[in-house]
Short mmCIF file of C-alpha atoms and ligand atoms in Angstrom, two decimals:
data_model
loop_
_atom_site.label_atom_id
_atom_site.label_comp_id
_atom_site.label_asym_id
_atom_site.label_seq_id
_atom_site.Cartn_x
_atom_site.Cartn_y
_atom_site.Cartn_z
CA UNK A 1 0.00 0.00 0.00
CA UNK A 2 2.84 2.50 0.97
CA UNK A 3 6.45 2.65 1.20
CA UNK A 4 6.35 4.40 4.17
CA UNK A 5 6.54 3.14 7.78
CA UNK A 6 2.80 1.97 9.12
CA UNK A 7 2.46 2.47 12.63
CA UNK A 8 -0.98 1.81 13.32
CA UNK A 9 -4.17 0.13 11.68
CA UNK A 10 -7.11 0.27 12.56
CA UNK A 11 -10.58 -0.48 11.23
CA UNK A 12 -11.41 2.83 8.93
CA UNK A 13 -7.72 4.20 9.43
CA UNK A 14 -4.19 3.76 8.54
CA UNK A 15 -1.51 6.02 11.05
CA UNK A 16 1.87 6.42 8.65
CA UNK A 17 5.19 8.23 9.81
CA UNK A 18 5.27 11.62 8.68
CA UNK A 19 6.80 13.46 6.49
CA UNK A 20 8.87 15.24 9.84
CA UNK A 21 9.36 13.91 13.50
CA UNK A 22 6.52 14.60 15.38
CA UNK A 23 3.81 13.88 12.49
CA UNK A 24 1.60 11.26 11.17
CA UNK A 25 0.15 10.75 7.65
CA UNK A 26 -3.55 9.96 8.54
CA UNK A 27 -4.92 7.58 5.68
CA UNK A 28 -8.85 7.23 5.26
CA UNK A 29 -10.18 3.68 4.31
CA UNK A 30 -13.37 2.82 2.73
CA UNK A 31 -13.71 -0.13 5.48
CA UNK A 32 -16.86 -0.29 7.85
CA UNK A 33 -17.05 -2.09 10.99
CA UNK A 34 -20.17 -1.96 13.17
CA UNK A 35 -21.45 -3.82 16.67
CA UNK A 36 -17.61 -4.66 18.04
CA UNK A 37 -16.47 -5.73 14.36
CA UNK A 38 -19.04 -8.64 13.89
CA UNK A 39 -20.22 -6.44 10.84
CA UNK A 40 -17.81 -5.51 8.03
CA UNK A 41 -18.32 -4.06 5.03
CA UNK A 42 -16.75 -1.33 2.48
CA UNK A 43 -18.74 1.81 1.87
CA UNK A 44 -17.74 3.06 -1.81
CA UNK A 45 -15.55 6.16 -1.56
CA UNK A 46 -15.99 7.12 2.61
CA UNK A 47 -12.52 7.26 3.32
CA UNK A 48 -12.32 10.34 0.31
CA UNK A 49 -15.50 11.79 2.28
CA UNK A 50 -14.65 11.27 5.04
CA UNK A 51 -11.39 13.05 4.68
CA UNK A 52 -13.36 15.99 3.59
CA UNK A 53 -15.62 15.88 6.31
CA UNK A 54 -13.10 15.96 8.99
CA UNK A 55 -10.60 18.44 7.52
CA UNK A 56 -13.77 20.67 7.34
CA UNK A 57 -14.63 20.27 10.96
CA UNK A 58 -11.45 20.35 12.63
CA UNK A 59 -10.44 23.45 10.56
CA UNK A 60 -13.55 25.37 12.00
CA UNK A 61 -12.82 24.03 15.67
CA UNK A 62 -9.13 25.35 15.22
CA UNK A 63 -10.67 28.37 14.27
CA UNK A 64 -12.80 28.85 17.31
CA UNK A 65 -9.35 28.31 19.17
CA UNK A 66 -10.32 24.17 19.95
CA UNK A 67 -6.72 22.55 19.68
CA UNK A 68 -6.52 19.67 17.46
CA UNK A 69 -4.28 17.07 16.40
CA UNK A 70 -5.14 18.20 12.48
CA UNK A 71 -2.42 19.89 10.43
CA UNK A 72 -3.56 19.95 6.93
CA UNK A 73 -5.02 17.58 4.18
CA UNK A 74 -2.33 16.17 1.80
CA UNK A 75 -4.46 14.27 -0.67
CA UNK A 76 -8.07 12.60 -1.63
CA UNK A 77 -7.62 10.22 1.34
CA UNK A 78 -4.83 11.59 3.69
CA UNK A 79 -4.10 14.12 6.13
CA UNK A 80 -1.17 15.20 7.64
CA UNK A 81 -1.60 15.42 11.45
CA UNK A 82 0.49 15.92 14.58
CA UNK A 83 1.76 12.80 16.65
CA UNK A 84 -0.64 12.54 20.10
CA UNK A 85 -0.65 10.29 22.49
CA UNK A 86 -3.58 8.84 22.63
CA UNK A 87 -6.14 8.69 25.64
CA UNK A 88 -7.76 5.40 25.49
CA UNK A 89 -11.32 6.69 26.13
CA UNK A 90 -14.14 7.15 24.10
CA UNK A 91 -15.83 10.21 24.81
CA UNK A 92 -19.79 10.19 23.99
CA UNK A 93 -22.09 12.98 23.67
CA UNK A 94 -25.62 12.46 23.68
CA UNK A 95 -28.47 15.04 22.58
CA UNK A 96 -30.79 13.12 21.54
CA UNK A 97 -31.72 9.81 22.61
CA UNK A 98 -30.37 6.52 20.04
CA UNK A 99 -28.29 3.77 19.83
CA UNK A 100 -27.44 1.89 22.85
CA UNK A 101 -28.73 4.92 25.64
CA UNK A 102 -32.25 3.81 24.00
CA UNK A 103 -31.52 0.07 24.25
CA UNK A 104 -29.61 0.35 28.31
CA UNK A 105 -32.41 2.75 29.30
CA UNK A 106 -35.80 2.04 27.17
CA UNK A 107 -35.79 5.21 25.74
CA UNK A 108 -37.62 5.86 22.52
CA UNK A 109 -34.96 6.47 19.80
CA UNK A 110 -35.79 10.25 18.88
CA UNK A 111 -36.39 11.78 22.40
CA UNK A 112 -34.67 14.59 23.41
CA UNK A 113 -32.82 14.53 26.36
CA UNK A 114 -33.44 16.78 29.37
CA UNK A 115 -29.20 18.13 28.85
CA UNK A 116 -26.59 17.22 26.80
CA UNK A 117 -25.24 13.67 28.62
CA UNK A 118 -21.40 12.90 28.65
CA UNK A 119 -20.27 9.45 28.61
CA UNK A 120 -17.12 7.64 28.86
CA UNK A 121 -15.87 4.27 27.39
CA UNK A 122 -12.95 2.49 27.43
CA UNK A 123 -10.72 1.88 24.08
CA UNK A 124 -10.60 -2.18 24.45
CA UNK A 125 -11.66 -4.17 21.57
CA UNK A 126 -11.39 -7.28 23.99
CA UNK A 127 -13.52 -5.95 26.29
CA UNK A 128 -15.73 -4.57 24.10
CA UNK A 129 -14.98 -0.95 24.93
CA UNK A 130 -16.65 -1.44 28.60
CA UNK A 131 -18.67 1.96 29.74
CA UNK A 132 -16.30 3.87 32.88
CA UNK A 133 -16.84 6.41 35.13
CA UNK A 134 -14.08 9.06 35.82
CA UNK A 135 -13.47 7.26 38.94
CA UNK A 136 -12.06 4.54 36.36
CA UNK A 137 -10.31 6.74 34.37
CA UNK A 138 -8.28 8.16 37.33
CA UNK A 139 -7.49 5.40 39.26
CA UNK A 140 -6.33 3.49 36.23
CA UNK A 141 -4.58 6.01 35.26
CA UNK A 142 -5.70 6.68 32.11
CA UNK A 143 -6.03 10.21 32.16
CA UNK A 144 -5.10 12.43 34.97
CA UNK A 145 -8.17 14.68 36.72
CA UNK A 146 -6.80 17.65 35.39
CA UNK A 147 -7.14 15.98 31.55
CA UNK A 148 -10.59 14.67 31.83
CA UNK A 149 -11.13 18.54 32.62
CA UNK A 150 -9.72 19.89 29.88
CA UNK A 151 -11.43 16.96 27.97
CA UNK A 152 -14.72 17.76 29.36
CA UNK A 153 -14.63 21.33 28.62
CA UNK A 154 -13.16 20.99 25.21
CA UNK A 155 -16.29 18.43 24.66
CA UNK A 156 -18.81 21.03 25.69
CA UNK A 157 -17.67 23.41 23.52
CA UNK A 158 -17.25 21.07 20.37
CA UNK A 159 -20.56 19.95 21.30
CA UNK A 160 -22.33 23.61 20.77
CA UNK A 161 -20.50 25.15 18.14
CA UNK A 162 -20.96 21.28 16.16
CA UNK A 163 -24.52 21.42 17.40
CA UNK A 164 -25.30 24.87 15.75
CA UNK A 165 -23.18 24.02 12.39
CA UNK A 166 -24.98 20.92 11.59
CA UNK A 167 -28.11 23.25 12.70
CA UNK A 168 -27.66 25.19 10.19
CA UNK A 169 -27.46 22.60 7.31
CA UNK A 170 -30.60 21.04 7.95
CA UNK A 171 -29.17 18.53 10.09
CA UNK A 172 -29.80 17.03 13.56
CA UNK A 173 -26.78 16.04 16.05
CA UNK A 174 -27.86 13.53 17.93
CA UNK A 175 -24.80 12.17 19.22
CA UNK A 176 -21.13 11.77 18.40
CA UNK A 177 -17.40 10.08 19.44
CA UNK A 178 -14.31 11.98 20.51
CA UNK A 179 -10.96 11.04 21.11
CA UNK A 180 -8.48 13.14 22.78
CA UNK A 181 -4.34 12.87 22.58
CA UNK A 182 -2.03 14.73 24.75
CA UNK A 183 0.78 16.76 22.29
CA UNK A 184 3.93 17.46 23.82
CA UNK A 185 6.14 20.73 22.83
CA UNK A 186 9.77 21.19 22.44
CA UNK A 187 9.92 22.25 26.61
CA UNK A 188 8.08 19.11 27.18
CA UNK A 189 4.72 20.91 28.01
CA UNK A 190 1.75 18.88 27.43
CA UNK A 191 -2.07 20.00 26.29
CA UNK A 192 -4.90 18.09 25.38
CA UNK A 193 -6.05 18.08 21.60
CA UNK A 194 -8.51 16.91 20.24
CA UNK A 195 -7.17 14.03 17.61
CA UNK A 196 -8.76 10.77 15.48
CA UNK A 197 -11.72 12.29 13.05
CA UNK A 198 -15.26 13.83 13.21
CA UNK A 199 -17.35 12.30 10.73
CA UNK A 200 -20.48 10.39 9.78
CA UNK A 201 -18.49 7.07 10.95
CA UNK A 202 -18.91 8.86 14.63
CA UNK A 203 -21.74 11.18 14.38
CA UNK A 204 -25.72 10.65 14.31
CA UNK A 205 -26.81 12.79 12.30
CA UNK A 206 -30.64 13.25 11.50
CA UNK A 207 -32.55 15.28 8.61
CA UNK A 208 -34.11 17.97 11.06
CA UNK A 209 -37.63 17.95 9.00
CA UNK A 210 -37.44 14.18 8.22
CA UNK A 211 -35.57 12.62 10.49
CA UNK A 212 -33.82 10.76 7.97
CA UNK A 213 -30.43 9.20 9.22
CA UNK A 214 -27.41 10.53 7.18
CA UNK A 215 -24.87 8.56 9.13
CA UNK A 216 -23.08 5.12 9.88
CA UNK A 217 -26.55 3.97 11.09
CA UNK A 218 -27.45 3.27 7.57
CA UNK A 219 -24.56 0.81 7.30
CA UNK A 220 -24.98 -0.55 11.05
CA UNK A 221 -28.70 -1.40 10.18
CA UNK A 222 -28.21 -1.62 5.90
CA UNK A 223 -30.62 0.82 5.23
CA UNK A 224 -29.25 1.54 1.75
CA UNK A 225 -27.87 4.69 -0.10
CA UNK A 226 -24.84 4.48 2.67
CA UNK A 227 -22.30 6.48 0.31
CA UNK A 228 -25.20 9.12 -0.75
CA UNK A 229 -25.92 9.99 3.33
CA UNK A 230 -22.15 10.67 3.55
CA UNK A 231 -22.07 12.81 0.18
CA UNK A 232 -24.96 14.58 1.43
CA UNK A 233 -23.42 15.90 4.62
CA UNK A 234 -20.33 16.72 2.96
CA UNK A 235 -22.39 18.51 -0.17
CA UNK A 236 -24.56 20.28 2.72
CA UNK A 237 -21.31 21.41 4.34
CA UNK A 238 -20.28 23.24 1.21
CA UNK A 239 -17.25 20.89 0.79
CA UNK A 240 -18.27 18.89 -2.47
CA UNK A 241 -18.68 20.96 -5.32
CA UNK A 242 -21.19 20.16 -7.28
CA UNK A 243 -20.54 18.06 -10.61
CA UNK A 244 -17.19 16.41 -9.16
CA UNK A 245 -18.57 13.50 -7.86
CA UNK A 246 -17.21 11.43 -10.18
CA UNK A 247 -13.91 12.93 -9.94
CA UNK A 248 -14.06 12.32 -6.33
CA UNK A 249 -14.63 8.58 -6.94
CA UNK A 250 -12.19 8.44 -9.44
CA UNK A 251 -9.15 10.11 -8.13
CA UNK A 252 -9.78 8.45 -4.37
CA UNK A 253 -9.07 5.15 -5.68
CA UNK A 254 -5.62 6.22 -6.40
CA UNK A 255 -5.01 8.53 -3.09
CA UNK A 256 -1.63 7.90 -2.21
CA UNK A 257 0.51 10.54 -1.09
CA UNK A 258 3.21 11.80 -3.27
CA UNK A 259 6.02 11.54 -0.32
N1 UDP B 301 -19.46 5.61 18.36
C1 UDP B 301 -18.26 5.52 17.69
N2 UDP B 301 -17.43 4.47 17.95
C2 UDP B 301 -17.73 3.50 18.85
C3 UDP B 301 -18.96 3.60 19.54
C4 UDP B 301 -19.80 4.66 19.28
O1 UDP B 301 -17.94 6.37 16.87
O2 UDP B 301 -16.92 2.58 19.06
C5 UDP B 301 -20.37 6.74 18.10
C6 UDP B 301 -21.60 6.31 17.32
O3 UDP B 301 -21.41 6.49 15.93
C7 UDP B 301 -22.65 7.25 17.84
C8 UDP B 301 -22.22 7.56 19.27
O4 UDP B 301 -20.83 7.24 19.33
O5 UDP B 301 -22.63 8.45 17.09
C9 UDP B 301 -22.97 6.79 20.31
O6 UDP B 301 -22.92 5.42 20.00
P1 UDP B 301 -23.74 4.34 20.87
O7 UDP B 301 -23.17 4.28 22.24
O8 UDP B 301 -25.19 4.58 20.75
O9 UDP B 301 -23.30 2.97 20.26
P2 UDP B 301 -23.83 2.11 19.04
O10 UDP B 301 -25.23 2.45 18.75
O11 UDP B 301 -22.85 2.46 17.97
O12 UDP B 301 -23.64 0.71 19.57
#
């Protein structure tokens, strides 16, 4: 696939060395994995999407002054990105009721919840990614008090200014993933980004006047037209000019960086 070093696989990425110390090459696959990997399948031209997608939205969070681990896009299906170190916790933000809060808690998918609801899980395909408290997460050491603050602050924020952008697009956030790294400077100082990629692989997101579900959900539960809910959000974010579709299809087969 590449010459260059692979450092990490996982099920819709590929982490490469970068280009300089201290950077990754961030390579977006067309795999799909759903329900702890018992589902697998390839969605037609996601990873070039979702490349898009998440360039797009951690560009604007930069802009509102969110740190993340995104540097810029190199290609169809790569980005370049700074090297984190990587919490291992899932971060979950709920607006909406779906997915498993509807199946643990017999909520109707579709209800609005009282507040915004923050939950944690742990990074462990072995376990399943188990749900955790903080009290976990800080007595494993996982992530220090003083990170799951900054991580819980950063998440609120993302969470609003996300909320309102989708908003504005016709488009319902119901809930979403984050992962968080910690990025060391030359002095050895450490802050928490925000790192791995927003996109409709992690996101719920509805059709505010139908409902409709432009996300991974239509893979999880094969509801058809998969690739056309991702091209949707992307053409609805202003990101996929119209007419270039095929040009999109064609050129992200190729998608290897020139390094
Ligand atoms: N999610 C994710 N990766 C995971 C688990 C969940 O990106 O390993 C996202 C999922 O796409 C949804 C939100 O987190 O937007 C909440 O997922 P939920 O807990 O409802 O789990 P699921 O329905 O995927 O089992």
């Amino acid at each position: 696939m590449s010459r260059r070093r692979r450092i990490y696989e996982g099920k819709a990425k590929v982490l490469f060395e970068g280009p300089e110390p201290g950077t990754l090459v961030q390579y977006f696959k067309d795999d799909a994995t759903a329900f702890n990997n018992q589902k697998r399948g390839t969605i037609s031209g996601k990873g070039v999407l979702n490349n898009r997608i998440s360039e797009y939205l951690m560009t604007r969070l930069n802009d509102i002054g969110v740190p993340t681990h995104f540097m810029r896009r190199l290609n169809m299906r790569e980005q370049l990105v700074y090297e984190v170190e990587i919490i291992p916790i899932e971060v979950v933000v709920r607006n909406v009721a779906a997915g498993s809060i509807s199946k643990r808690f017999g909520i109707a998918e579709g209800t609005s919840l009282p507040r915004s609801i923050i939950e944690y899980y742990y990074k462990s395909d072995d376990l399943g990614d188990p749900m955790v408290t903080e009290e976990h997460i800080t007595a494993f050491g996982w992530a220090a008090p003083q990170d799951l603050d900054d991580m819980m602050s950063l998440t609120l924020r993302i969470n609003d200014y996300l909320s309102g952008l989708f908003l504005g697009i016709g488009l319902k956030l119901v809930d979403f993933k984050l992962e968080f790294g910690r990025l060391y400077n030359e002095h050895g100082d450490m802050r928490i980004v925000l790192a791995d990629e927003i996109s409709p692989d992690n996101c719920r997101l509805w059709d505010v006047t139908t409902n409709e579900k432009m996300d991974k959900d239509r893979f999880r539960h094969d509801l058809g037209k998969v690739e056309d809910a991702y091209r949707e959000v992307a053409r609805r974010l202003g990101i996929l000019p119209e007419g270039d579709v095929t040009e999109i299809r064609l050129e992200g087969k190729e998608g290897q960086a020139a390094s």
